[in-house]
mmCIF file of C-alpha atoms and ligand atoms in Angstrom:
data_model
loop_
_atom_site.group_PDB
_atom_site.id
_atom_site.type_symbol
_atom_site.label_atom_id
_atom_site.label_comp_id
_atom_site.label_asym_id
_atom_site.label_seq_id
_atom_site.Cartn_x
_atom_site.Cartn_y
_atom_site.Cartn_z
ATOM 1 C CA MET P 1 -185.662 -135.855 -41.854
ATOM 2 C CA ASN P 2 -187.869 -138.915 -41.499
ATOM 3 C CA ILE P 3 -188.425 -140.682 -38.193
ATOM 4 C CA ILE P 4 -190.542 -143.321 -36.503
ATOM 5 C CA LEU P 5 -191.843 -142.969 -32.940
ATOM 6 C CA LEU P 6 -192.272 -146.478 -31.621
ATOM 7 C CA GLY P 7 -193.721 -147.612 -28.309
ATOM 8 C CA PRO P 8 -196.672 -149.325 -26.685
ATOM 9 C CA PRO P 9 -200.175 -147.796 -26.448
ATOM 10 C CA GLY P 10 -200.008 -144.773 -24.149
ATOM 11 C CA ALA P 11 -196.205 -144.360 -24.459
ATOM 12 C CA GLY P 12 -196.685 -140.741 -25.604
ATOM 13 C CA LYS P 13 -196.096 -141.072 -29.350
ATOM 14 C CA GLY P 14 -198.993 -138.795 -30.327
ATOM 15 C CA THR P 15 -198.212 -136.231 -27.608
ATOM 16 C CA GLN P 16 -194.599 -135.946 -28.761
ATOM 17 C CA ALA P 17 -195.320 -136.048 -32.510
ATOM 18 C CA LYS P 18 -197.592 -133.033 -32.209
ATOM 19 C CA ARG P 19 -194.824 -131.065 -30.437
ATOM 20 C CA LEU P 20 -192.177 -131.988 -33.062
ATOM 21 C CA GLU P 21 -194.247 -131.293 -36.170
ATOM 22 C CA GLU P 22 -193.959 -127.512 -36.080
ATOM 23 C CA LYS P 23 -190.442 -127.234 -34.663
ATOM 24 C CA TYR P 24 -188.905 -129.434 -37.372
ATOM 25 C CA GLY P 25 -191.377 -128.813 -40.248
ATOM 26 C CA LEU P 26 -192.419 -132.466 -40.293
ATOM 27 C CA ALA P 27 -195.745 -134.101 -40.995
ATOM 28 C CA GLN P 28 -197.203 -136.401 -38.317
ATOM 29 C CA LEU P 29 -198.460 -139.513 -40.056
ATOM 30 C CA ALA P 30 -200.538 -141.207 -37.357
ATOM 31 C CA THR P 31 -202.270 -144.331 -38.597
ATOM 32 C CA GLY P 32 -204.652 -144.489 -35.620
ATOM 33 C CA ASP P 33 -205.822 -140.892 -36.361
ATOM 34 C CA MET P 34 -206.231 -141.793 -40.054
ATOM 35 C CA LEU P 35 -208.434 -144.767 -39.186
ATOM 36 C CA ARG P 36 -210.499 -142.708 -36.720
ATOM 37 C CA ALA P 37 -211.017 -140.090 -39.457
ATOM 38 C CA GLU P 38 -212.212 -142.818 -41.815
ATOM 39 C CA ARG P 39 -214.687 -143.940 -39.142
ATOM 40 C CA ALA P 40 -215.930 -140.417 -38.540
ATOM 41 C CA SER P 41 -216.490 -139.912 -42.279
ATOM 42 C CA GLY P 42 -218.602 -143.092 -42.453
ATOM 43 C CA SER P 43 -216.466 -144.556 -45.272
ATOM 44 C CA GLU P 44 -216.486 -148.237 -46.206
ATOM 45 C CA LEU P 45 -212.944 -148.594 -44.746
ATOM 46 C CA GLY P 46 -214.092 -146.875 -41.543
ATOM 47 C CA ARG P 47 -216.962 -149.347 -41.155
ATOM 48 C CA GLN P 48 -214.662 -152.322 -41.806
ATOM 49 C CA VAL P 49 -212.110 -151.395 -39.132
ATOM 50 C CA GLN P 50 -214.500 -150.251 -36.387
ATOM 51 C CA ALA P 51 -214.966 -153.554 -34.488
ATOM 52 C CA VAL P 52 -211.288 -154.535 -34.764
ATOM 53 C CA MET P 53 -210.116 -151.184 -33.361
ATOM 54 C CA ASP P 54 -212.633 -151.026 -30.527
ATOM 55 C CA ALA P 55 -211.542 -154.509 -29.416
ATOM 56 C CA GLY P 56 -207.910 -153.344 -29.371
ATOM 57 C CA LYS P 57 -206.728 -155.660 -32.135
ATOM 58 C CA LEU P 58 -204.607 -154.722 -35.151
ATOM 59 C CA VAL P 59 -206.066 -153.896 -38.555
ATOM 60 C CA SER P 60 -204.667 -156.054 -41.427
ATOM 61 C CA ASP P 61 -201.185 -155.311 -42.774
ATOM 62 C CA GLU P 62 -202.568 -155.012 -46.313
ATOM 63 C CA THR P 63 -204.982 -152.227 -45.322
ATOM 64 C CA MET P 64 -202.397 -150.318 -43.309
ATOM 65 C CA ILE P 65 -199.645 -150.513 -45.938
ATOM 66 C CA ALA P 66 -201.986 -149.120 -48.620
ATOM 67 C CA LEU P 67 -203.124 -146.347 -46.289
ATOM 68 C CA ILE P 68 -199.627 -145.170 -45.344
ATOM 69 C CA ALA P 69 -198.225 -145.350 -48.900
ATOM 70 C CA ASN P 70 -200.909 -142.957 -50.001
ATOM 71 C CA ARG P 71 -200.140 -140.490 -47.187
ATOM 72 C CA ILE P 72 -196.366 -140.555 -47.728
ATOM 73 C CA ASP P 73 -196.974 -139.644 -51.367
ATOM 74 C CA ARG P 74 -199.158 -136.685 -50.360
ATOM 75 C CA THR P 75 -196.771 -135.254 -47.760
ATOM 76 C CA ASP P 76 -195.426 -131.826 -48.792
ATOM 77 C CA ARG P 77 -193.354 -131.049 -45.678
ATOM 78 C CA LYS P 78 -189.617 -131.531 -45.011
ATOM 79 C CA GLY P 79 -190.136 -135.063 -43.781
ATOM 80 C CA PHE P 80 -192.420 -137.185 -41.630
ATOM 81 C CA ILE P 81 -192.930 -138.616 -38.161
ATOM 82 C CA LEU P 82 -194.528 -142.035 -38.342
ATOM 83 C CA ASP P 83 -196.745 -142.567 -35.265
ATOM 84 C CA GLY P 84 -198.379 -146.026 -35.010
ATOM 85 C CA PHE P 85 -196.759 -147.483 -38.131
ATOM 86 C CA PRO P 86 -195.088 -149.907 -38.626
ATOM 87 C CA ARG P 87 -196.637 -152.209 -36.057
ATOM 88 C CA THR P 88 -195.633 -155.633 -37.407
ATOM 89 C CA VAL P 89 -192.515 -157.010 -39.096
ATOM 90 C CA PRO P 90 -194.329 -157.283 -42.489
ATOM 91 C CA GLN P 91 -195.300 -153.584 -42.156
ATOM 92 C CA ALA P 92 -191.642 -152.659 -41.417
ATOM 93 C CA GLU P 93 -190.467 -154.603 -44.466
ATOM 94 C CA ALA P 94 -193.162 -153.037 -46.658
ATOM 95 C CA LEU P 95 -192.144 -149.560 -45.404
ATOM 96 C CA ASP P 96 -188.501 -150.208 -46.352
ATOM 97 C CA ALA P 97 -189.538 -151.231 -49.849
ATOM 98 C CA MET P 98 -191.881 -148.237 -50.168
ATOM 99 C CA LEU P 99 -189.157 -145.756 -49.092
ATOM 100 C CA ALA P 100 -186.466 -147.372 -51.271
ATOM 101 C CA LYS P 101 -188.737 -147.068 -54.313
ATOM 102 C CA ARG P 102 -189.180 -143.340 -53.619
ATOM 103 C CA GLY P 103 -185.519 -142.697 -52.713
ATOM 104 C CA ILE P 104 -186.467 -141.689 -49.126
ATOM 105 C CA LYS P 105 -184.137 -142.365 -46.151
ATOM 106 C CA LEU P 106 -185.352 -143.292 -42.670
ATOM 107 C CA ASP P 107 -183.108 -141.362 -40.244
ATOM 108 C CA ARG P 108 -184.090 -142.666 -36.780
ATOM 109 C CA VAL P 109 -186.468 -144.978 -34.991
ATOM 110 C CA ILE P 110 -187.080 -143.652 -31.476
ATOM 111 C CA GLU P 111 -188.465 -146.111 -28.922
ATOM 112 C CA LEU P 112 -190.324 -144.659 -25.955
ATOM 113 C CA THR P 113 -190.047 -147.074 -23.026
ATOM 114 C CA VAL P 114 -192.730 -146.896 -20.314
ATOM 115 C CA ASP P 115 -193.694 -149.270 -17.463
ATOM 116 C CA GLU P 116 -196.872 -151.202 -18.088
ATOM 117 C CA SER P 117 -198.648 -149.919 -14.924
ATOM 118 C CA ALA P 118 -198.044 -146.319 -16.100
ATOM 119 C CA LEU P 119 -199.443 -147.161 -19.554
ATOM 120 C CA VAL P 120 -202.672 -148.445 -18.039
ATOM 121 C CA ASP P 121 -203.002 -145.308 -15.920
ATOM 122 C CA ARG P 122 -202.265 -142.985 -18.881
ATOM 123 C CA LEU P 123 -204.782 -144.628 -21.214
ATOM 124 C CA GLY P 124 -207.449 -144.846 -18.499
ATOM 125 C CA GLY P 125 -207.154 -141.052 -17.848
ATOM 126 C CA ARG P 126 -206.752 -139.902 -21.448
ATOM 127 C CA PHE P 127 -209.055 -137.565 -23.310
ATOM 128 C CA THR P 128 -208.409 -136.169 -26.781
ATOM 129 C CA CYS P 129 -209.290 -133.032 -28.720
ATOM 130 C CA ALA P 130 -212.188 -133.814 -31.080
ATOM 131 C CA THR P 131 -210.740 -131.432 -33.685
ATOM 132 C CA CYS P 132 -207.003 -132.235 -33.900
ATOM 133 C CA GLY P 133 -206.654 -135.424 -31.815
ATOM 134 C CA ALA P 134 -204.191 -133.932 -29.281
ATOM 135 C CA SER P 135 -203.974 -136.094 -26.154
ATOM 136 C CA TYR P 136 -204.548 -134.917 -22.576
ATOM 137 C CA HIS P 137 -204.800 -136.674 -19.219
ATOM 138 C CA GLY P 138 -207.257 -135.990 -16.418
ATOM 139 C CA ARG P 139 -204.520 -135.705 -13.798
ATOM 140 C CA ASN P 140 -201.079 -135.211 -15.312
ATOM 141 C CA HIS P 141 -201.658 -133.306 -18.563
ATOM 142 C CA ARG P 142 -204.665 -130.943 -18.670
ATOM 143 C CA PRO P 143 -204.989 -128.179 -21.286
ATOM 144 C CA LYS P 144 -203.332 -124.912 -20.145
ATOM 145 C CA HIS P 145 -206.730 -123.187 -20.328
ATOM 146 C CA GLU P 146 -209.466 -125.428 -19.005
ATOM 147 C CA GLY P 147 -211.671 -126.761 -21.836
ATOM 148 C CA VAL P 148 -209.507 -125.330 -24.677
ATOM 149 C CA CYS P 149 -207.073 -127.427 -26.717
ATOM 150 C CA ASP P 150 -203.482 -126.106 -26.467
ATOM 151 C CA ILE P 151 -202.748 -127.111 -30.092
ATOM 152 C CA CYS P 152 -205.803 -125.987 -32.133
ATOM 153 C CA GLY P 153 -208.110 -124.103 -29.709
ATOM 154 C CA GLY P 154 -210.841 -126.742 -30.073
ATOM 155 C CA THR P 155 -213.350 -126.949 -27.223
ATOM 156 C CA GLU P 156 -214.763 -130.459 -27.702
ATOM 157 C CA PHE P 157 -213.046 -133.469 -26.182
ATOM 158 C CA LEU P 158 -213.578 -137.209 -26.517
ATOM 159 C CA ARG P 159 -212.637 -140.444 -24.779
ATOM 160 C CA ARG P 160 -211.590 -143.252 -27.107
ATOM 161 C CA ALA P 161 -213.678 -146.440 -27.195
ATOM 162 C CA ASP P 162 -210.468 -148.516 -27.049
ATOM 163 C CA ASP P 163 -209.370 -146.881 -23.778
ATOM 164 C CA ASP P 164 -211.591 -149.230 -21.716
ATOM 165 C CA PRO P 165 -209.837 -151.821 -19.508
ATOM 166 C CA SER P 166 -210.522 -154.862 -21.687
ATOM 167 C CA ALA P 167 -209.358 -153.195 -24.929
ATOM 168 C CA ILE P 168 -206.282 -151.747 -23.148
ATOM 169 C CA LYS P 169 -205.291 -155.318 -22.121
ATOM 170 C CA THR P 170 -205.707 -156.547 -25.730
ATOM 171 C CA ARG P 171 -203.697 -153.601 -27.094
ATOM 172 C CA LEU P 172 -200.794 -154.203 -24.703
ATOM 173 C CA GLU P 173 -200.782 -157.912 -25.666
ATOM 174 C CA ALA P 174 -200.802 -156.997 -29.379
ATOM 175 C CA TYR P 175 -197.818 -154.685 -28.758
ATOM 176 C CA ARG P 176 -195.835 -157.416 -26.969
ATOM 177 C CA ARG P 177 -196.660 -160.136 -29.491
ATOM 178 C CA GLN P 178 -196.789 -158.276 -32.842
ATOM 179 C CA THR P 179 -195.006 -154.910 -32.511
ATOM 180 C CA ALA P 180 -192.069 -155.473 -30.120
ATOM 181 C CA PRO P 181 -190.464 -157.911 -32.625
ATOM 182 C CA ILE P 182 -189.812 -154.881 -34.850
ATOM 183 C CA LEU P 183 -187.220 -153.562 -32.391
ATOM 184 C CA PRO P 184 -184.406 -155.985 -33.367
ATOM 185 C CA TYR P 185 -185.179 -155.284 -37.028
ATOM 186 C CA TYR P 186 -184.276 -151.602 -36.558
ATOM 187 C CA ARG P 187 -181.509 -152.331 -34.049
ATOM 188 C CA ASP P 188 -179.753 -154.372 -36.746
ATOM 189 C CA LYS P 189 -179.987 -151.368 -39.094
ATOM 190 C CA LYS P 190 -178.360 -149.237 -36.344
ATOM 191 C CA ILE P 191 -181.025 -146.533 -36.440
ATOM 192 C CA LEU P 192 -182.874 -147.466 -33.217
ATOM 193 C CA GLU P 193 -182.525 -145.259 -30.117
ATOM 194 C CA ALA P 194 -184.433 -145.912 -26.886
ATOM 195 C CA ILE P 195 -185.428 -143.084 -24.554
ATOM 196 C CA ASP P 196 -187.011 -142.892 -21.099
ATOM 197 C CA GLY P 197 -190.734 -142.369 -21.750
ATOM 198 C CA MET P 198 -191.380 -142.332 -17.985
ATOM 199 C CA ALA P 199 -189.940 -138.803 -17.757
ATOM 200 C CA PRO P 200 -192.313 -135.825 -17.639
ATOM 201 C CA ILE P 201 -193.642 -134.749 -21.087
ATOM 202 C CA ASP P 202 -191.118 -131.865 -21.452
ATOM 203 C CA GLY P 203 -188.275 -134.182 -20.443
ATOM 204 C CA VAL P 204 -189.262 -136.720 -23.127
ATOM 205 C CA THR P 205 -189.394 -133.915 -25.709
ATOM 206 C CA ARG P 206 -185.854 -132.827 -24.729
ATOM 207 C CA GLN P 207 -184.531 -136.353 -25.156
ATOM 208 C CA ILE P 208 -186.066 -136.634 -28.647
ATOM 209 C CA GLU P 209 -184.789 -133.200 -29.616
ATOM 210 C CA GLY P 210 -181.279 -134.266 -28.572
ATOM 211 C CA ILE P 211 -181.486 -137.144 -31.038
ATOM 212 C CA LEU P 212 -183.030 -135.081 -33.853
ATOM 213 C CA ASN P 213 -180.549 -132.257 -33.444
ATOM 214 C CA GLY P 214 -177.817 -134.865 -33.893
ATOM 215 C CA VAL P 215 -179.427 -135.823 -37.228
ATOM 216 C CA THR P 216 -179.796 -132.231 -38.476
ATOM 217 C CA GLY P 217 -176.322 -131.254 -37.155
ATOM 218 C CA ASP P 218 -177.709 -128.515 -34.788
HETATM 219 P P1 AP5 D 1 -203.261 -145.658 -32.227
HETATM 220 O O1 AP5 D 1 -204.158 -144.513 -32.338
HETATM 221 O O2 AP5 D 1 -201.956 -145.639 -32.961
HETATM 222 O O3 AP5 D 1 -203.077 -146.026 -30.723
HETATM 223 P P2 AP5 D 1 -201.831 -146.609 -29.879
HETATM 224 O O4 AP5 D 1 -200.609 -147.019 -30.571
HETATM 225 O O5 AP5 D 1 -202.508 -147.635 -29.046
HETATM 226 O O6 AP5 D 1 -201.282 -145.420 -29.195
HETATM 227 P P3 AP5 D 1 -202.034 -144.364 -28.442
HETATM 228 O O7 AP5 D 1 -202.508 -143.296 -29.346
HETATM 229 O O8 AP5 D 1 -203.068 -145.005 -27.561
HETATM 230 O O9 AP5 D 1 -200.896 -143.828 -27.450
HETATM 231 P P4 AP5 D 1 -199.739 -142.786 -27.669
HETATM 232 O O10 AP5 D 1 -198.428 -143.478 -27.567
HETATM 233 O O11 AP5 D 1 -199.959 -141.908 -28.877
HETATM 234 O O12 AP5 D 1 -199.931 -141.954 -26.338
HETATM 235 P P5 AP5 D 1 -200.490 -140.477 -26.122
HETATM 236 O O13 AP5 D 1 -199.531 -139.473 -26.598
HETATM 237 O O14 AP5 D 1 -201.909 -140.365 -26.574
HETATM 238 O O15 AP5 D 1 -204.003 -146.999 -32.781
HETATM 239 C C1 AP5 D 1 -205.344 -147.269 -32.410
HETATM 240 C C2 AP5 D 1 -205.794 -148.556 -33.116
HETATM 241 O O16 AP5 D 1 -205.766 -148.346 -34.573
HETATM 242 C C3 AP5 D 1 -204.929 -149.784 -32.912
HETATM 243 O O17 AP5 D 1 -205.235 -150.466 -31.708
HETATM 244 C C4 AP5 D 1 -205.281 -150.618 -34.165
HETATM 245 O O18 AP5 D 1 -206.553 -151.194 -34.080
HETATM 246 C C5 AP5 D 1 -205.353 -149.530 -35.264
HETATM 247 N N1 AP5 D 1 -204.043 -149.268 -35.896
HETATM 248 C C6 AP5 D 1 -203.358 -148.084 -35.936
HETATM 249 N N2 AP5 D 1 -202.210 -148.231 -36.621
HETATM 250 C C7 AP5 D 1 -202.152 -149.524 -37.021
HETATM 251 C C8 AP5 D 1 -201.179 -150.283 -37.754
HETATM 252 N N3 AP5 D 1 -200.051 -149.711 -38.213
HETATM 253 N N4 AP5 D 1 -201.447 -151.583 -37.979
HETATM 254 C C9 AP5 D 1 -202.584 -152.174 -37.518
HETATM 255 N N5 AP5 D 1 -203.543 -151.514 -36.844
HETATM 256 C C10 AP5 D 1 -203.322 -150.185 -36.575
HETATM 257 O O19 AP5 D 1 -200.442 -140.438 -24.528
HETATM 258 C C11 AP5 D 1 -201.336 -141.254 -23.754
HETATM 259 C C12 AP5 D 1 -201.735 -140.506 -22.447
HETATM 260 O O20 AP5 D 1 -200.598 -140.318 -21.635
HETATM 261 C C13 AP5 D 1 -202.309 -139.091 -22.700
HETATM 262 O O21 AP5 D 1 -203.342 -138.895 -21.786
HETATM 263 C C14 AP5 D 1 -201.117 -138.171 -22.450
HETATM 264 O O22 AP5 D 1 -201.545 -136.905 -22.004
HETATM 265 C C15 AP5 D 1 -200.348 -138.918 -21.389
HETATM 266 N N6 AP5 D 1 -198.887 -138.754 -21.473
HETATM 267 C C16 AP5 D 1 -198.122 -138.732 -22.594
HETATM 268 N N7 AP5 D 1 -196.828 -138.592 -22.297
HETATM 269 C C17 AP5 D 1 -196.765 -138.597 -20.946
HETATM 270 C C18 AP5 D 1 -195.661 -138.474 -20.014
HETATM 271 N N8 AP5 D 1 -194.390 -138.377 -20.434
HETATM 272 N N9 AP5 D 1 -195.957 -138.487 -18.689
HETATM 273 C C19 AP5 D 1 -197.243 -138.577 -18.264
HETATM 274 N N10 AP5 D 1 -198.323 -138.668 -19.088
HETATM 275 C C20 AP5 D 1 -198.064 -138.688 -20.408
#
């Protein structure tokens, strides 16, 4: 099974992808995490994308398409969850071509809808595990054991440079202008399903599981 989680910054894509990976044997392919890993490694690509990411703008389609093609080829699980890709219509078209060439089917595109004021609050309060990238929130989603990541047991946490108010504004604008136009593209293909991303985290997971169980026949 291969799915896309689509939604604005802070919608909960990363939080949900991490929960679904194990249950369904899927690989989370998160382009933001890939870029942050490039930056942490000090690679040429990491240096090139640093300023663009911190400002909240999108990295070029060409760079992102090459990056994701490479990861899809290296995935050895039962399928993938795309988180943060595609983000523009050219990326969606390139993904289709990439999957067709490899004989891979895209089963569902799940859109998480969240009010803009909630997005600003979520991003402003977010901190992430330095080891695995799992997302938490200062008020509404703290680790079960204080200071220990629920997913990997890591004990170091970070705040993202692009979670400052000016970059959040730019990211939300980029979503409205460049990413939201993807929705009709997938609606026309009849694989788009929207869910209520304002529900509590467990409630959002249940809605996604309902859709995925329909795909697997469970
Ligand atoms: P990326 O890392 O993909 O960031 P994003 O899309 O802005 O999404 P986020 O990771 O911020 O949010 P999320 O939806 O995963 O929310 P989360 O689960 O963390 O991209 C970063 C940058 O990389 C881009 O700006 C761009 O520069 C570049 N980039 C990446 N991909 C690209 C591409 N394809 N093309 C071009 N450039 C690209 O949750 C957020 C917070 O809310 C957390 O604190 C969480 O605990 C909390 N929360 C989650 N769910 C709920 C809930 N239901 N109720 C209450 N709180 C919740």
